Amino acid sequence: MRELWWYIGVVTCLKLLLIPAYHSTDFEVHRNWLALTRSLPLCQWYSDETSPWTLDYPPFFAFFERFLSLFASLVDPKIVHLHEGLNCKSPTAIYFQRLTVIASDSCLFYAIHRLARNFGPIRRNLLWILVAWSPMLVIVDHIHFQYNGFLLGLLLLSISFLMDGRDLAGGFIFAVLLCFKHLFAVAAPVYFVYLLRHYCWGRGLLKGFFRLSVMGITVISVFAAAYGPFAYHGQIQQVLLRMFPFGRGLSHSYWAPNIWVFYIILDKMLVFMLRKLGFSFNPPISSFTGGLVGDVSSFSVLPKITPLTTFIIVLIALSPSLINVWSKPQPKSFSRWVAFAYTCGFLFGWHVHEKASLHFVIPLTVLAVQNLEDAMHYFLLSIVSCYSLFPLLFERQEYPIRVLLLLLHSLLMWLGFSYLYRKTELCEATVAANKLGGPHKASSSGEFKICSMTRIYLFGLVIIELYGQFLHPYLLGNDLPFLPLMMISTYCALGMTYSWIWQLRQIIRL
Amino acid sequence: MGTKKKTRRTAGTVLGNNDAGDSISLQWLIHRGLGPAFVAVSLFGLLIRAAVSLHSYSGAGNPPKYGDFEAQRHWMEITLNLPPRDWYTNGTSNDLSYWGLDYPPLTAYQSYFHGLILRFFDPDSVALFTSRGYETYFGKLLMRWTVLGSDALLFFPAVLYFLYVYHYGCNSRSSCEVAWHMVMLLINPCLILIDHGHFQYNCISLGFTVGAVAAILSNRDLLGSSLFCLALNHKQMSAYYAPAFFGHLLGKCIRRRNPLLEISKLGLVVIGTFAIIWWPYLYSTDAIFGVVSRLAPFERGIYEDYVANFWCATSIIIKWKRLFMTQSLKLLSLVATVSTFLPSMIQQIRSPSGKGFIYSMLNTSLSFYLFSFQVHEKSILLPMLPASLMAREEPFLYKWLILFGLLSMFPLLHRDGLTPPYMALFALFFLLFHTNQGSKDLGLGIGHSSAAFQYSTTVALLCSFVLHFVYLTAIPPEKYPYLFEAMMMILCFIQFSLLAIYCNWRQWKLSEDLTRSWKEKKLL
């Protein structure tokens, strides 16, 4: 534990240093939530429209904000004032909110401590480095401003319980997580099938039914605790309306690097080609040059995509893992299925934000420190997804910070993996495998290498960054400002798609 | 905790190597060699620097004179828009009373060079006259990036050179120790806070000094002395090390076959380097003296603010400024400085050695800090450098100097609005120093850990923490508005003087050890 404190201490110092850095509108979003949960009665939380940043997270998160607002009002009553606090950017407000994010990360640290407690020393240290020092979390939570570390901590905690075979606790925590942020629901099918198969099935009808009802009651009571108060006030419809705003477009303002990038580009190319052939089209209202939040879901040639379509595609995409879960419900593979489910959600989902790549990169870390092949895949994936977050920090001041974070992460990852998967490291691999309970594939026998395809791909990433930062302003000045961003998301989408295929292959082979 | 220990032990026995025994040590960081490890530590160091540079700087938004940030920017403006001859002279377009250039010509050239970069990206920031007090988001960023760039291009390579020289061929040192030493050299909280927070370019002159030390340790004396001349010409404060360099090089020369030739070679290199740097001012003696007089601001009194040196600390009892004229104070401080650094210099002339040289640098710079005329709080950076160079041998000394060096600069940094990064770096230094990864193998426990010693160090640290806390929270009595500053200064002065005594003793003990081993060899 003392070792973990060291890692936490170092990264906390960095986070403290980053307090004056740029923060996005999410800062004001969360400040507004502090204010409205503090000053309004519960029944108005989801109907208040004082600020455009209305509450759109599930109730537990609202309760969490309410809890934080108790301290906020002690620090500076202005932070929690519904009207006077609007766009409050006083140093106290910034320090207070940044410190709450730093403090809430303790949930993540506990989860990785719990996950790593049975690992060998090298694996354990590497896991801490990769998760506690994750550049993605620093960028999204401590610069951009959100509470992902806390939420991912809950997810990892749930995975950790399931890997120990404590299914009820794992399911309970996942239900709690869903009541904090409903975007995590993409993995719910995996949880459902796994818990049904591993916890309830094959233990005789009576015991199975008993367990099913225990699990059901647990989950339902969690949801009741979250939504009950709002149901009491007759607010449920309003809550759900806020939580699922399907009015938003298929893509976020900046395209998340998923499959729809290719879809949009294919549409544009078809328009271009058909125009050449003499057809005429009405261009969609919001052209992709706008780059603002708009309805990008209307296309000129290709069929329109609706939320239902994406929902079905996601379900189809993750069905192989569901079959796999049912046929071989092993606890040690659980983080792989969860990660795969989130990858599907990211790649095919509706209005995906690039930050959502955290949901699968962090669980995959657990596998990467156990398995050489996963490590090689993780090396590429974590660089790509961290790079895809770069457009979040668009101000000049943070440019060196984001580049240094990514470079440092890549280098530490390379050093750590190549130290862990040395030729002589066979013994520890087997020790760790035995500890995890279960036969381990002999894939840990090789050495950690970065294959030539990965090298070429990463080299391309460097070229795109150099183009976007230096060559583009030099050649085109301020024209086509969206082009570098589009290149980033297209190029990263390639990597993400590769990662999805790779994960799918692993799951089929399992 | 119990289960963890058990896992470790099993892993260790299966592996059969020692590093898995207690903890994994820094082995993973350095198993690919010095290069990747150095890059990793450098990236971390740069990240910390970039993060500190997000914070405020000296004199931010504080007209009419602002602070060091404005001084550096003003020098860029002056050097860019005026010919070199006018840089140091008062004129219609160069008002010396507004941050006149008072560093040697190399600083001026550096300002010119950085001014070119600023002019390329943001011409308004260095326009003559109109740019005074120029504080914009982009302007600040460019200035910050020039420091970051100088650090990365000068200080970091110099440290790499030093590490290579210092640890080359020392098989007894495990590679983990090298990694730890690297971290200590590159992440010096005081240097980071002053350069990237307060805003200065100490990394340049200190980088040249590190390069000079490395060159001299690898017996490239000519290169070393020319690098040291560059350091001297960037900041005259580098003269704090001059006696050590002089003593060590002289001692080495007189042991060579042809002492006179060696000395004249060194002399020629020094004169040559100076001549090149001072070229624009060599046309007349008046011009040279004009520049020199700018470099020695005697009119500012023997001490300013609350610096933890002898004059300021004893001024509580003896009112030096009232009792003596500036002239006699100059003489007094000169005598005190020379007499305190002389033993250390003589030791190097008598028996020059690499280790003794670094000790001597520390001793002479400490005696300058403690006794010379017009010392600034920031000058504690100079003794810190040699202490960091031998942090491997004297970890406790380095830690102590950093902890109290930080305390001595706390009021200054607090005024700059740098309290949050100060605290973060304070904690970070503590963590990095006591790295969990094999701290036992690194032997950070100090040799003389008697109960009394432990007790007194704990008390001193406690005092430091209490003073920090009191300074931040309490309001001083009206009669003594600077009471807390004075208390900090006295505490730091006591620590620094004890360290100075200890280091002198250590240096002299080195030559004793040397002669003893000599005698033993002769007897054999």
Short mmCIF file of N, CA, C and O in Angstrom, two decimals, chain A residues 453-495:
data_model
loop_
_atom_site.label_atom_id
_atom_site.label_comp_id
_atom_site.label_asym_id
_atom_site.label_seq_id
_atom_site.Cartn_x
_atom_site.Cartn_y
_atom_site.Cartn_z
N MET A 453 3.66 -2.77 -38.17
CA MET A 453 2.42 -2.07 -38.52
C MET A 453 2.13 -0.97 -37.50
O MET A 453 1.78 0.16 -37.87
N THR A 454 2.30 -1.31 -36.23
CA THR A 454 2.07 -0.31 -35.18
C THR A 454 3.00 0.87 -35.36
O THR A 454 2.60 2.03 -35.24
N ARG A 455 4.25 0.55 -35.69
CA ARG A 455 5.22 1.64 -35.88
C ARG A 455 4.80 2.57 -37.00
O ARG A 455 4.83 3.79 -36.86
N ILE A 456 4.40 1.95 -38.12
CA ILE A 456 4.01 2.77 -39.27
C ILE A 456 2.80 3.63 -38.90
O ILE A 456 2.75 4.83 -39.17
N TYR A 457 1.83 2.99 -38.22
CA TYR A 457 0.62 3.72 -37.84
C TYR A 457 0.97 4.89 -36.91
O TYR A 457 0.50 6.01 -37.11
N LEU A 458 1.82 4.64 -35.93
CA LEU A 458 2.16 5.71 -34.98
C LEU A 458 2.96 6.81 -35.66
O LEU A 458 2.82 7.98 -35.34
N PHE A 459 3.75 6.41 -36.64
CA PHE A 459 4.49 7.40 -37.40
C PHE A 459 3.52 8.32 -38.15
O PHE A 459 3.70 9.54 -38.19
N GLY A 460 2.47 7.71 -38.69
CA GLY A 460 1.44 8.50 -39.36
C GLY A 460 0.79 9.49 -38.41
O GLY A 460 0.50 10.64 -38.77
N LEU A 461 0.62 9.05 -37.16
CA LEU A 461 0.05 9.93 -36.13
C LEU A 461 0.92 11.16 -35.94
O LEU A 461 0.43 12.29 -35.84
N VAL A 462 2.24 10.92 -35.92
CA VAL A 462 3.17 12.03 -35.75
C VAL A 462 3.04 13.00 -36.93
O VAL A 462 3.00 14.22 -36.74
N ILE A 463 2.93 12.42 -38.13
CA ILE A 463 2.83 13.27 -39.32
C ILE A 463 1.57 14.12 -39.26
O ILE A 463 1.58 15.32 -39.54
N ILE A 464 0.45 13.49 -38.85
CA ILE A 464 -0.81 14.24 -38.77
C ILE A 464 -0.69 15.36 -37.76
O ILE A 464 -1.14 16.49 -38.01
N GLU A 465 -0.05 15.08 -36.64
CA GLU A 465 0.10 16.12 -35.62
C GLU A 465 0.97 17.26 -36.16
O GLU A 465 0.64 18.43 -36.00
N LEU A 466 2.06 16.90 -36.82
CA LEU A 466 2.94 17.94 -37.36
C LEU A 466 2.20 18.75 -38.42
O LEU A 466 2.30 19.98 -38.44
N TYR A 467 1.44 18.06 -39.25
CA TYR A 467 0.68 18.79 -40.28
C TYR A 467 -0.29 19.76 -39.62
O TYR A 467 -0.32 20.94 -39.94
N GLY A 468 -1.07 19.22 -38.67
CA GLY A 468 -2.12 20.04 -38.06
C GLY A 468 -1.55 21.23 -37.31
O GLY A 468 -2.12 22.32 -37.33
N GLN A 469 -0.42 21.03 -36.65
CA GLN A 469 0.11 22.11 -35.81
C GLN A 469 0.95 23.11 -36.59
O GLN A 469 0.94 24.28 -36.29
N PHE A 470 1.72 22.61 -37.55
CA PHE A 470 2.69 23.51 -38.17
C PHE A 470 2.44 23.75 -39.66
O PHE A 470 2.37 24.88 -40.11
N LEU A 471 2.28 22.65 -40.40
CA LEU A 471 2.21 22.80 -41.84
C LEU A 471 0.89 23.45 -42.25
O LEU A 471 0.86 24.33 -43.11
N HIS A 472 -0.20 23.01 -41.61
CA HIS A 472 -1.51 23.53 -42.00
C HIS A 472 -1.62 25.04 -41.81
O HIS A 472 -2.00 25.74 -42.74
N PRO A 473 -1.27 25.59 -40.63
CA PRO A 473 -1.34 27.05 -40.48
C PRO A 473 -0.41 27.76 -41.46
O PRO A 473 -0.71 28.85 -41.93
N TYR A 474 0.69 27.09 -41.78
CA TYR A 474 1.66 27.71 -42.68
C TYR A 474 1.13 27.74 -44.11
O TYR A 474 1.24 28.75 -44.80
N LEU A 475 0.52 26.62 -44.53
CA LEU A 475 0.05 26.53 -45.92
C LEU A 475 -1.25 27.27 -46.13
O LEU A 475 -1.41 28.03 -47.07
N LEU A 476 -2.21 27.03 -45.22
CA LEU A 476 -3.56 27.51 -45.48
C LEU A 476 -3.97 28.65 -44.54
O LEU A 476 -5.07 29.18 -44.68
N GLY A 477 -3.12 28.99 -43.59
CA GLY A 477 -3.50 30.05 -42.66
C GLY A 477 -4.70 29.64 -41.84
O GLY A 477 -4.73 28.55 -41.27
N ASN A 478 -5.71 30.50 -41.82
CA ASN A 478 -6.88 30.20 -41.01
C ASN A 478 -7.99 29.54 -41.81
O ASN A 478 -9.10 29.36 -41.32
N ASP A 479 -7.71 29.20 -43.08
CA ASP A 479 -8.74 28.53 -43.88
C ASP A 479 -8.89 27.08 -43.42
O ASP A 479 -7.95 26.49 -42.90
N LEU A 480 -10.05 26.54 -43.66
CA LEU A 480 -10.33 25.14 -43.37
C LEU A 480 -9.85 24.71 -41.98
O LEU A 480 -9.06 23.79 -41.85
N PRO A 481 -10.29 25.38 -40.93
CA PRO A 481 -9.77 25.04 -39.61
C PRO A 481 -10.20 23.65 -39.16
O PRO A 481 -9.60 23.06 -38.27
N PHE A 482 -11.25 23.12 -39.80
CA PHE A 482 -11.76 21.82 -39.38
C PHE A 482 -10.91 20.68 -39.94
O PHE A 482 -10.99 19.56 -39.47
N LEU A 483 -10.11 20.98 -40.97
CA LEU A 483 -9.42 19.90 -41.67
C LEU A 483 -8.48 19.09 -40.75
O LEU A 483 -8.56 17.87 -40.74
N PRO A 484 -7.60 19.76 -39.96
CA PRO A 484 -6.75 18.96 -39.07
C PRO A 484 -7.56 18.11 -38.10
O PRO A 484 -7.24 16.94 -37.88
N LEU A 485 -8.65 18.67 -37.57
CA LEU A 485 -9.48 17.91 -36.64
C LEU A 485 -10.09 16.70 -37.33
O LEU A 485 -10.14 15.60 -36.77
N MET A 486 -10.53 16.92 -38.59
CA MET A 486 -11.14 15.83 -39.32
C MET A 486 -10.11 14.73 -39.58
O MET A 486 -10.41 13.54 -39.46
N MET A 487 -8.88 15.17 -39.88
CA MET A 487 -7.83 14.18 -40.11
C MET A 487 -7.57 13.37 -38.85
O MET A 487 -7.42 12.15 -38.89
N ILE A 488 -7.52 14.08 -37.72
CA ILE A 488 -7.26 13.38 -36.46
C ILE A 488 -8.35 12.34 -36.22
O ILE A 488 -8.07 11.17 -35.94
N SER A 489 -9.61 12.76 -36.36
CA SER A 489 -10.65 11.78 -36.00
C SER A 489 -10.72 10.65 -37.01
O SER A 489 -10.96 9.51 -36.63
N THR A 490 -10.45 10.93 -38.28
CA THR A 490 -10.47 9.84 -39.26
C THR A 490 -9.34 8.86 -38.98
O THR A 490 -9.54 7.65 -38.96
N TYR A 491 -8.17 9.41 -38.74
CA TYR A 491 -7.01 8.55 -38.54
C TYR A 491 -7.16 7.74 -37.26
O TYR A 491 -6.84 6.55 -37.22
N CYS A 492 -7.65 8.40 -36.20
CA CYS A 492 -7.85 7.68 -34.95
C CYS A 492 -8.96 6.65 -35.10
O CYS A 492 -8.92 5.59 -34.47
N ALA A 493 -9.97 6.95 -35.93
CA ALA A 493 -11.05 5.99 -36.14
C ALA A 493 -10.51 4.70 -36.74
O ALA A 493 -10.98 3.61 -36.42
N LEU A 494 -9.49 4.83 -37.61
CA LEU A 494 -8.85 3.63 -38.15
C LEU A 494 -8.30 2.76 -37.03
O LEU A 494 -8.54 1.55 -36.99
N GLY A 495 -7.57 3.41 -36.11
CA GLY A 495 -6.98 2.68 -35.00
C GLY A 495 -8.05 2.07 -34.11
O GLY A 495 -7.93 0.92 -33.67
#
